[in-house]
PDB file of C-alpha atoms in Angstrom:
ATOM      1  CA  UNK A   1      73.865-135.298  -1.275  1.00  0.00           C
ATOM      2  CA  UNK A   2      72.599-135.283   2.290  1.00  0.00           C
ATOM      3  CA  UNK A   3      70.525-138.534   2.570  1.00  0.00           C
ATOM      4  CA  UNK A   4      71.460-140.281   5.854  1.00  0.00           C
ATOM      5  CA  UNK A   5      71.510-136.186   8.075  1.00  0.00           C
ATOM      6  CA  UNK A   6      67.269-136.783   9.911  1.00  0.00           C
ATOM      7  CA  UNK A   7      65.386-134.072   9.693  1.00  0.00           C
ATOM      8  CA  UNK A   8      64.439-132.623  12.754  1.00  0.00           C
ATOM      9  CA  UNK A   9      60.732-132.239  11.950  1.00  0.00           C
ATOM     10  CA  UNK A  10      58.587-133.305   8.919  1.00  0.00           C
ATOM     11  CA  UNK A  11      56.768-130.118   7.636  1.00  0.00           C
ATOM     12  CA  UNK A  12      54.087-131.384   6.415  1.00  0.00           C
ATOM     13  CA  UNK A  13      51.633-129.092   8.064  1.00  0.00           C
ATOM     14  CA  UNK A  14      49.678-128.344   4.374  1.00  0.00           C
ATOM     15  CA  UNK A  15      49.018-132.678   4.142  1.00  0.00           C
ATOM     16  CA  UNK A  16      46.296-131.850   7.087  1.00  0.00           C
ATOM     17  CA  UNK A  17      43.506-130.598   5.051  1.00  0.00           C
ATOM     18  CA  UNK A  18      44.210-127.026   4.386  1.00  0.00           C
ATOM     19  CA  UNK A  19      44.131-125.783   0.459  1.00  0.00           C
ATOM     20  CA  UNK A  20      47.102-123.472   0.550  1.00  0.00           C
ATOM     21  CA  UNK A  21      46.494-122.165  -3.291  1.00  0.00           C
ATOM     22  CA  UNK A  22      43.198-120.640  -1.781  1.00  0.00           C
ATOM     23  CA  UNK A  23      45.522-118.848   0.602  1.00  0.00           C
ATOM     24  CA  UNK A  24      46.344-116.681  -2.168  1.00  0.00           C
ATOM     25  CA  UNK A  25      42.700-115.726  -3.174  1.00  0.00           C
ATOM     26  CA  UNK A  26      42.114-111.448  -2.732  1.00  0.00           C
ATOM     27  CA  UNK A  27      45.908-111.324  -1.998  1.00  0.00           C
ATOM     28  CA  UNK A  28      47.398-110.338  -5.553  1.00  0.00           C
ATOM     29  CA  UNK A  29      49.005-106.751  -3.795  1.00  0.00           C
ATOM     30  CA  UNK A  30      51.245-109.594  -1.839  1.00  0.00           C
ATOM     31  CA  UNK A  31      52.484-111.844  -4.735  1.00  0.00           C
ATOM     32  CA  UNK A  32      53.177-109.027  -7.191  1.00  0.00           C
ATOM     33  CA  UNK A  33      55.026-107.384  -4.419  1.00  0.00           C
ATOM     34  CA  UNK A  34      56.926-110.545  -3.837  1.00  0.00           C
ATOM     35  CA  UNK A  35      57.412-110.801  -7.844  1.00  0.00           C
ATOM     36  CA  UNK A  36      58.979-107.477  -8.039  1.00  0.00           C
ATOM     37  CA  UNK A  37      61.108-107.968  -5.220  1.00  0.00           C
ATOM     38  CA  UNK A  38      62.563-111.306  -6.759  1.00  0.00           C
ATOM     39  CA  UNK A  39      62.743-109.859  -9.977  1.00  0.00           C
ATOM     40  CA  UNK A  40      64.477-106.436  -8.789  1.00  0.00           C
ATOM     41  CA  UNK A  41      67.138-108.624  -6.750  1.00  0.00           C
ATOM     42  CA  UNK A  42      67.870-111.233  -9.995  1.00  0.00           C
ATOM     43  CA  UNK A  43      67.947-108.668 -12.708  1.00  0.00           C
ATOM     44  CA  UNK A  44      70.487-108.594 -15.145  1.00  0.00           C
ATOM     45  CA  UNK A  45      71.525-112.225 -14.240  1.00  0.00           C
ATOM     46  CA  UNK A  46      71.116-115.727 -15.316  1.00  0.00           C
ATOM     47  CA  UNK A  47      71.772-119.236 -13.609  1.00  0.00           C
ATOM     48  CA  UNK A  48      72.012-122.764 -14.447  1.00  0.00           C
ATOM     49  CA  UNK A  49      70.216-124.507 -11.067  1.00  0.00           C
ATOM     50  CA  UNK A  50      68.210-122.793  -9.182  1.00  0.00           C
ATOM     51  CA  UNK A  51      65.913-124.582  -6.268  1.00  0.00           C
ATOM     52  CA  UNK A  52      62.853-122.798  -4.602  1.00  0.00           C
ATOM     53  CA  UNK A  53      62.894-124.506  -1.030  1.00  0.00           C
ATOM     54  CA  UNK A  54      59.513-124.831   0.494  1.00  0.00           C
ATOM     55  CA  UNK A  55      57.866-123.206  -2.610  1.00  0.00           C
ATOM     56  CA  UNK A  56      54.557-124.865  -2.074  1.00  0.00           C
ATOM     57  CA  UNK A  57      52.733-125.193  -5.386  1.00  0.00           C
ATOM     58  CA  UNK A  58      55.101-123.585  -7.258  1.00  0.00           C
ATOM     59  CA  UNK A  59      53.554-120.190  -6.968  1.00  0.00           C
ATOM     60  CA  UNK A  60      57.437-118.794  -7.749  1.00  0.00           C
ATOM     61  CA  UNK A  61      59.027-121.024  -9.335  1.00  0.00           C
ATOM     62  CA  UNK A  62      58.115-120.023 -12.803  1.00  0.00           C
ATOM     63  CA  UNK A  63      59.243-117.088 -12.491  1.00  0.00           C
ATOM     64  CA  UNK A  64      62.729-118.109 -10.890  1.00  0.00           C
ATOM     65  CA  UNK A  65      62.550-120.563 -14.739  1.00  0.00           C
ATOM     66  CA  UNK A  66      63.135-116.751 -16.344  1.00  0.00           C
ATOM     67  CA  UNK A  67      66.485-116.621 -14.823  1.00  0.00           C
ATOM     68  CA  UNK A  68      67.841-119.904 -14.353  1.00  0.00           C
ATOM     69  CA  UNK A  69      67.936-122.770 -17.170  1.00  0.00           C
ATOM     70  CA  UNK A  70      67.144-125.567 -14.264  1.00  0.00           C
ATOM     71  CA  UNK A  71      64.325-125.484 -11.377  1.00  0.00           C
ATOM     72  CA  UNK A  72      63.358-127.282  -8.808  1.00  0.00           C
ATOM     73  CA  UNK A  73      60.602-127.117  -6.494  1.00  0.00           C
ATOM     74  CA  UNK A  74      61.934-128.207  -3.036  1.00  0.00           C
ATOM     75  CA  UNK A  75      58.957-128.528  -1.394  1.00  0.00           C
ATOM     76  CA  UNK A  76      57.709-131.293   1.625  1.00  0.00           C
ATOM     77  CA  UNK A  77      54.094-131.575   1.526  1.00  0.00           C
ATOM     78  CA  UNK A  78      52.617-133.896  -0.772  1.00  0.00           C
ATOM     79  CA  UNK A  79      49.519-132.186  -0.921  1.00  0.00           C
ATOM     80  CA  UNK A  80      51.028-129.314  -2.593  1.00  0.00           C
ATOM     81  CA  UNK A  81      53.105-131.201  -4.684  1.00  0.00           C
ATOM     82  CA  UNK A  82      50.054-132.479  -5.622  1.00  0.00           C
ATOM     83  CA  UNK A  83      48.788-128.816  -6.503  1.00  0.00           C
ATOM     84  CA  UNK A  84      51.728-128.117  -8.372  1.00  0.00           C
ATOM     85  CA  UNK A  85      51.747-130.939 -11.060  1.00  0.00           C
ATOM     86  CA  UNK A  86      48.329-128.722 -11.994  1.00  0.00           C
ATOM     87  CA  UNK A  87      49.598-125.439 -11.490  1.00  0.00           C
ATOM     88  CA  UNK A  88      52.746-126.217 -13.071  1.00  0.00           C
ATOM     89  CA  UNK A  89      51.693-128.060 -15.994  1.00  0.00           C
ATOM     90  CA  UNK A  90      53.181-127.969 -19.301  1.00  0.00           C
ATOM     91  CA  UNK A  91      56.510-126.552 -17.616  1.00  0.00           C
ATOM     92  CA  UNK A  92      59.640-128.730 -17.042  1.00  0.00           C
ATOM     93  CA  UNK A  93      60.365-127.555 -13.438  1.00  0.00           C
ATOM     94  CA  UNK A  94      60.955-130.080 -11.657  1.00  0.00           C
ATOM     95  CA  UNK A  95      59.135-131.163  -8.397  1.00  0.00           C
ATOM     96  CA  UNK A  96      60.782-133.209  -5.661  1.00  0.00           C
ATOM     97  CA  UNK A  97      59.392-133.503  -1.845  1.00  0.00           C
ATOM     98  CA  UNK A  98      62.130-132.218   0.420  1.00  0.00           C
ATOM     99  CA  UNK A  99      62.814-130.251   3.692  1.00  0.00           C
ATOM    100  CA  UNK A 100      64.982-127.299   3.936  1.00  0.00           C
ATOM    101  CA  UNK A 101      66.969-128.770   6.417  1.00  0.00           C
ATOM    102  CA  UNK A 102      67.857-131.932   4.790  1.00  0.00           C
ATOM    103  CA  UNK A 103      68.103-131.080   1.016  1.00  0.00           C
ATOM    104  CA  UNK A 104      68.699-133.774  -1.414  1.00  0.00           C
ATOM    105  CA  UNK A 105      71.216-131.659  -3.915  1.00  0.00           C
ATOM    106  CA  UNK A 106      75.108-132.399  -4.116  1.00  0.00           C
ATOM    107  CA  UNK A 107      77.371-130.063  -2.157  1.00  0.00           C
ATOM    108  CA  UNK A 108      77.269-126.985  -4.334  1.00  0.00           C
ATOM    109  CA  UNK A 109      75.165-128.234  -6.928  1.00  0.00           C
ATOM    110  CA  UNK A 110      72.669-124.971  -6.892  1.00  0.00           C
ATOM    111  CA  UNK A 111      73.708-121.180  -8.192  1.00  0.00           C
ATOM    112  CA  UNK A 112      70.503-120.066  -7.213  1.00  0.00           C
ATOM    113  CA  UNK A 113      68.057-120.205  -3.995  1.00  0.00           C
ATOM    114  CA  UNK A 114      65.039-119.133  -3.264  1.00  0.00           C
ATOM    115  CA  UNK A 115      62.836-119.362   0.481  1.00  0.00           C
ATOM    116  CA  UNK A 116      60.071-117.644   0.663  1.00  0.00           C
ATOM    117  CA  UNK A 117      57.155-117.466   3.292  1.00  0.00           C
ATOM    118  CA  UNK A 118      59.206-120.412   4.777  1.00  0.00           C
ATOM    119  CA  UNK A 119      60.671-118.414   7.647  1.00  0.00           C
ATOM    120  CA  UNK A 120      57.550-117.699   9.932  1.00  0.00           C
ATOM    121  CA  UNK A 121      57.761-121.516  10.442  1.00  0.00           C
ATOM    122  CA  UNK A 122      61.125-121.733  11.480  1.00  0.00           C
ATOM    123  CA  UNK A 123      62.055-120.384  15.130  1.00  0.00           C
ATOM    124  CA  UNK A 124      65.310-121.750  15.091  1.00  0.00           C
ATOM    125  CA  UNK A 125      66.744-121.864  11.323  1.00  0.00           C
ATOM    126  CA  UNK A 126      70.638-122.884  11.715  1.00  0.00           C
ATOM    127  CA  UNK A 127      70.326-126.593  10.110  1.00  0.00           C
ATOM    128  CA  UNK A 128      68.030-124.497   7.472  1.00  0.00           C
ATOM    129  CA  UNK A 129      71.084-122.027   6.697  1.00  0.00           C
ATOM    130  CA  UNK A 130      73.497-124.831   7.038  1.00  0.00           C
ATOM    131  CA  UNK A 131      71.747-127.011   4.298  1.00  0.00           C
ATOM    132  CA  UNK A 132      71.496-123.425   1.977  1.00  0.00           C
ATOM    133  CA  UNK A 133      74.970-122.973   2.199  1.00  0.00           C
ATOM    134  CA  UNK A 134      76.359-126.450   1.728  1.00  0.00           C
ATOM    135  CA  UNK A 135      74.535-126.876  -1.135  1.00  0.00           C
ATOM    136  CA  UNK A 136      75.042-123.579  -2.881  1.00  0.00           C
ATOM    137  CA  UNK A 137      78.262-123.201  -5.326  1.00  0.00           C
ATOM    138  CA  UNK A 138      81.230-120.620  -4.307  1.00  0.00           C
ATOM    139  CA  UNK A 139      79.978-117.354  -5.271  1.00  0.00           C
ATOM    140  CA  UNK A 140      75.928-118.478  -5.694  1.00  0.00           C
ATOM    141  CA  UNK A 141      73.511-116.581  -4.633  1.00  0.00           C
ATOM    142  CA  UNK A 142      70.453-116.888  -1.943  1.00  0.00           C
ATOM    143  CA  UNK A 143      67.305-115.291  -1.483  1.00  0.00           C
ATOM    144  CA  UNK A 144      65.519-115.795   1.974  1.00  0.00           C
ATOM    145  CA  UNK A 145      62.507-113.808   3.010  1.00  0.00           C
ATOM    146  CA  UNK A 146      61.963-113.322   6.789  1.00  0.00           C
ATOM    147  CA  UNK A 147      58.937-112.694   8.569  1.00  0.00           C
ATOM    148  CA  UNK A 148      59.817-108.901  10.268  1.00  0.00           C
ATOM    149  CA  UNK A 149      59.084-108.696  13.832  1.00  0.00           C
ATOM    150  CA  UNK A 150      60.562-105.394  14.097  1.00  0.00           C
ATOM    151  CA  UNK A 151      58.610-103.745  11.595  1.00  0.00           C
ATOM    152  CA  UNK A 152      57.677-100.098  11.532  1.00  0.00           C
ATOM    153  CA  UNK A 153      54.278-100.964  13.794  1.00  0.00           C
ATOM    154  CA  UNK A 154      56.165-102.925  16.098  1.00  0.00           C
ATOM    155  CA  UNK A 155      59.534-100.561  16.865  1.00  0.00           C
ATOM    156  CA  UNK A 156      56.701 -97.376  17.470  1.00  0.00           C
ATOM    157  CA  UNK A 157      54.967 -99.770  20.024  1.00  0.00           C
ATOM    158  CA  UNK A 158      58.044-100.581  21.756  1.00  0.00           C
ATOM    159  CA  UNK A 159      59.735 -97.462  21.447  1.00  0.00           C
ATOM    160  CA  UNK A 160      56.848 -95.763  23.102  1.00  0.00           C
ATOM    161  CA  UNK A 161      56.967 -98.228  25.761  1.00  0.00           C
ATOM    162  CA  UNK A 162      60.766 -97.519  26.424  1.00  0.00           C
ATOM    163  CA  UNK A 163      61.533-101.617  25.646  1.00  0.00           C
ATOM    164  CA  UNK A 164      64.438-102.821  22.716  1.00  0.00           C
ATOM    165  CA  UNK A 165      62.813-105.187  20.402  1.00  0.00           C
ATOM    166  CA  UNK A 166      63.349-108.634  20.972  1.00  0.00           C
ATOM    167  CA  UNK A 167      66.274-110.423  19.589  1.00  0.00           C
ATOM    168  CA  UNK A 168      64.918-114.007  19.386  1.00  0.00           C
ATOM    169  CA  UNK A 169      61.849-115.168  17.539  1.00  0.00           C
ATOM    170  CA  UNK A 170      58.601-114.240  18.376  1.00  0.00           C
ATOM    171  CA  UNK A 171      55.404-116.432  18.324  1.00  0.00           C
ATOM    172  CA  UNK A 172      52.558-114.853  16.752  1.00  0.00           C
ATOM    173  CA  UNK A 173      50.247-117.549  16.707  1.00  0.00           C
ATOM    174  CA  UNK A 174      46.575-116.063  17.375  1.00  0.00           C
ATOM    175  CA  UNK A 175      45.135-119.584  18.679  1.00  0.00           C
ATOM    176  CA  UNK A 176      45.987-122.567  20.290  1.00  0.00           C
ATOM    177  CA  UNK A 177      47.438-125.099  18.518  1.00  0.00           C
ATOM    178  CA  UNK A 178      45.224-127.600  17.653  1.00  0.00           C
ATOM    179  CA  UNK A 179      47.669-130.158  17.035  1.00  0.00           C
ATOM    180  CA  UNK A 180      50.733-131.321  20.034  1.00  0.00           C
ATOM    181  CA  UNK A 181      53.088-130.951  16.703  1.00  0.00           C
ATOM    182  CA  UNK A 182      51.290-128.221  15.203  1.00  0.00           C
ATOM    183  CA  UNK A 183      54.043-126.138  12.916  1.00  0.00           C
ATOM    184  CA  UNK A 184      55.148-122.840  14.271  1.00  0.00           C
ATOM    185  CA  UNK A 185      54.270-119.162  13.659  1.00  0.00           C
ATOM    186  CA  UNK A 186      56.998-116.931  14.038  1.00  0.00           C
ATOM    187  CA  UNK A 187      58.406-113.790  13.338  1.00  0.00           C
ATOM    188  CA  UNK A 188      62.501-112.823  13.361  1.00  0.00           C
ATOM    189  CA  UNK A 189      64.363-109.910  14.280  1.00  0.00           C
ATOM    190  CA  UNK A 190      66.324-108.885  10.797  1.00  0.00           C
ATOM    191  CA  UNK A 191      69.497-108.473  12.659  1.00  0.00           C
ATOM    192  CA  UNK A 192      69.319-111.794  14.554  1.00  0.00           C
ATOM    193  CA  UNK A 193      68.626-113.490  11.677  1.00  0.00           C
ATOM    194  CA  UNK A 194      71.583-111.742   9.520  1.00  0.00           C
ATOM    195  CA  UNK A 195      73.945-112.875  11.855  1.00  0.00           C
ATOM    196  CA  UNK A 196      72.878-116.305  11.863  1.00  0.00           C
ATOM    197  CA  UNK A 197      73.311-116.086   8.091  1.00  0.00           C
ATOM    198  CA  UNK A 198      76.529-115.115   8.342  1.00  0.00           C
ATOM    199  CA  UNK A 199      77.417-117.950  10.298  1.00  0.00           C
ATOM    200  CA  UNK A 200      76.695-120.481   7.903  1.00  0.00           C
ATOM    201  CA  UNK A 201      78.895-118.769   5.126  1.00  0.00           C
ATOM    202  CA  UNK A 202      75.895-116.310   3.555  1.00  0.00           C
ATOM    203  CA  UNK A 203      77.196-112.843   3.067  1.00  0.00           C
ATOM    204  CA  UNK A 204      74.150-110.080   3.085  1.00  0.00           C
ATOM    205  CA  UNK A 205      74.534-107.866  -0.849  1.00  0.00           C
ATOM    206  CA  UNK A 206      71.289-106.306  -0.346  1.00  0.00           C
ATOM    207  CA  UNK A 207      67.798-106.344   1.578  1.00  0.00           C
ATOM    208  CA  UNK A 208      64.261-104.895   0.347  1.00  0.00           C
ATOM    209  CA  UNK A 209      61.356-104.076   2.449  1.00  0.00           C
ATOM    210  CA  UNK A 210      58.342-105.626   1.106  1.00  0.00           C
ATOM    211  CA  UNK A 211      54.593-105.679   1.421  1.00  0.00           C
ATOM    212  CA  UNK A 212      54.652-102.316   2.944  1.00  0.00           C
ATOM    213  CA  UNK A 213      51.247-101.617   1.715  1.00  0.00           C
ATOM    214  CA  UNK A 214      49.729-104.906   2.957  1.00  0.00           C
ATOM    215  CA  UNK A 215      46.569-103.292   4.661  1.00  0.00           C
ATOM    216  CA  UNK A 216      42.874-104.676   4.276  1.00  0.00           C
ATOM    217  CA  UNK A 217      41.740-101.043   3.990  1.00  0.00           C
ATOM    218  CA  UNK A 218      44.176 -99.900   1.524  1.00  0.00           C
ATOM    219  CA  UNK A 219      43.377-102.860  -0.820  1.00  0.00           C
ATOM    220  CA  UNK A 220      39.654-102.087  -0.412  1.00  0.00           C
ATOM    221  CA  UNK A 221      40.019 -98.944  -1.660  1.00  0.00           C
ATOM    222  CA  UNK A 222      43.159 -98.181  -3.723  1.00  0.00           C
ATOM    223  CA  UNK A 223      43.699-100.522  -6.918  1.00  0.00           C
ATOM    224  CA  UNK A 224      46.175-103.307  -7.088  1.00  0.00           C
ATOM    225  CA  UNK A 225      47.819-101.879  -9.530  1.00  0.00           C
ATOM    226  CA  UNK A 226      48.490 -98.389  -7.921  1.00  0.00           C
ATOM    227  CA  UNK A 227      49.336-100.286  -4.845  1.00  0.00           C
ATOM    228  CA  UNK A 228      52.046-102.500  -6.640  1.00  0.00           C
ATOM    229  CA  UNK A 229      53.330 -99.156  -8.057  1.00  0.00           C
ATOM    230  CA  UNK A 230      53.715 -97.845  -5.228  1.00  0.00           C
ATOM    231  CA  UNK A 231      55.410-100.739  -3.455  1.00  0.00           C
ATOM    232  CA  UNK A 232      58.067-100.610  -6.442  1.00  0.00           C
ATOM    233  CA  UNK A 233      59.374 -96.922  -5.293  1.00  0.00           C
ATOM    234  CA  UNK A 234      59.171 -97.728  -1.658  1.00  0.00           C
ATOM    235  CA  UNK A 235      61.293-101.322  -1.454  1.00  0.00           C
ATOM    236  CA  UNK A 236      64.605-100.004  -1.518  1.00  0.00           C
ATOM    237  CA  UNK A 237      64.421 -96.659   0.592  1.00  0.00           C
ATOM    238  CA  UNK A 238      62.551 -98.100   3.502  1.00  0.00           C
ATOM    239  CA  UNK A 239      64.746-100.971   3.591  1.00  0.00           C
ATOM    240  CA  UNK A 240      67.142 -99.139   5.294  1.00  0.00           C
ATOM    241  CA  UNK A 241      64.570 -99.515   8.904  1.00  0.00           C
ATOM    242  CA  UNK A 242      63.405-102.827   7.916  1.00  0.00           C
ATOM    243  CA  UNK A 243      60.082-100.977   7.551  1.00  0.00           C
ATOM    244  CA  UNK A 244      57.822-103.734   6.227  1.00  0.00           C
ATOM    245  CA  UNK A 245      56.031-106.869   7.629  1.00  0.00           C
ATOM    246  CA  UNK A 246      58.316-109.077   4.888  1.00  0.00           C
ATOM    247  CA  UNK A 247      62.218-108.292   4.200  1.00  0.00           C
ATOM    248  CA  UNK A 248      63.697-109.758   1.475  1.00  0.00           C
ATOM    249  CA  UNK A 249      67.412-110.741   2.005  1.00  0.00           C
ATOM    250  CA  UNK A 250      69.942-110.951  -1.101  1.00  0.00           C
ATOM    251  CA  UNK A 251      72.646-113.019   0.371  1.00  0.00           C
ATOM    252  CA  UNK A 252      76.059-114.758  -1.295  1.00  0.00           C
ATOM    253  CA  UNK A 253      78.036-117.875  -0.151  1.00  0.00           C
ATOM    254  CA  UNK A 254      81.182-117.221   0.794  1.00  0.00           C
TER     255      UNK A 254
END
């Protein structure tokens, strides 16, 4: 258990006032594409502890309870700890306030991880990685979404412009900050962030392109449920050029 490693910085950005559950108000094309995404990587297979790191109110956590026998919710703000006793009522995942990169499992205690929507906050993730890895079994599996910088907007932009995409993270925070220790907004190049993976000990299996329909327009006028649809066919194939705004990265410790 890693209890005496400091974190390098308390995330506690959702303990200043902001209702993340209401986040997820109008945005049901996102979170079933997420769901499918999840559920098309773990099919077929069953765990016995599984943790979802940063999972805020446990938005994914019951569904990670269908494939392993154990959950926890690794999560560091209070405040939506404090959501998820609500939302997660009734359920026996467990909830526990803690970081991603200062986890408080055993060495290999966990067969299963999730991070999701975690990434974006995280310019420079190697303690992150580090801490997934040491506390992941020989032969467990991770799943890590990453905010997609070079997504299929971005590449036509700087192809046209005769630029390569940037290999380091990328701010895309649309204000100031409004606080000297205000969290980041990032988003990662795929490859940069593979690599980095691989340095820790996580193998990429597979990837899926996700939210590749996330458009205010489109969800205006095309039902959720045609939209999801369609996201299902288009994951896999468009994975192969990182197409969407969100990849989804299968990976498994070596």
């Amino acid at each position: 258990m890693n209890e005496d490693k400091p974190s390098k910085k308390v995330a506690d950005q959702y303990d200043r006032g902001y209702d993340y559950t209401q986040y997820w108000n109008n945005r049901d094309y996102e979170n079933a594409a997420e769901q499918v995404a999840i559920r098309r990587l773990l099919r077929g297979r069953h765990f016995a502890k599984a943790a979802d790191v940063g999972g805020g109110f446990g938005r994914l956590a019951l569904l990670l309870r269908e494939y392993a026998d154990r959950v926890t919710l690794a999560e560091p703000s209070q405040t939506q700890l404090d959501a998820a006793e609500k939302f997660l009522a009734g359920t026996d995942v467990i909830r526990e306030r803690q970081q991603a990169d200062a986890l408080k499992f055993d060495d290999g205690e966990l067969d299963l991880i999730t991070m999701v929507r975690v990434m974006h906050h995280i310019p420079e993730p190697t303690d992150e990685f580090a801490e997934i890895a040491r506390v992941l079994a020989p032969g467990g599996t991770a799943i890590i979404e990453v905010a997609n910088y070079g997504h299929f907007k971005n590449r036509r932009a700087f192809k046209k412009a005769g630029k390569a995409l940037p290999k380091e993270p990328v701010s895309i925070r649309t204000v100031a900050a409004d606080e000297p220790d205000a969290i980041a907004f990032v988003n990662h190049n795929i490859d940069t962030v593979v690599s980095q993976l691989a340095a820790a000990g996580l193998t990429l299996q597979r990837k899926l392109s996700v939210s590749n329909l996330r458009s205010q327009k489109l969800k205006r006028i095309v039902p959720t449920k045609v939209l999801v649809a369609v996201e299902r066919v288009l994951q896999k194939p468009l994975a192969a050029s990182d197409f969407g705004p969100s990849i989804f990265l299968e990976l498994r410790k070596n």
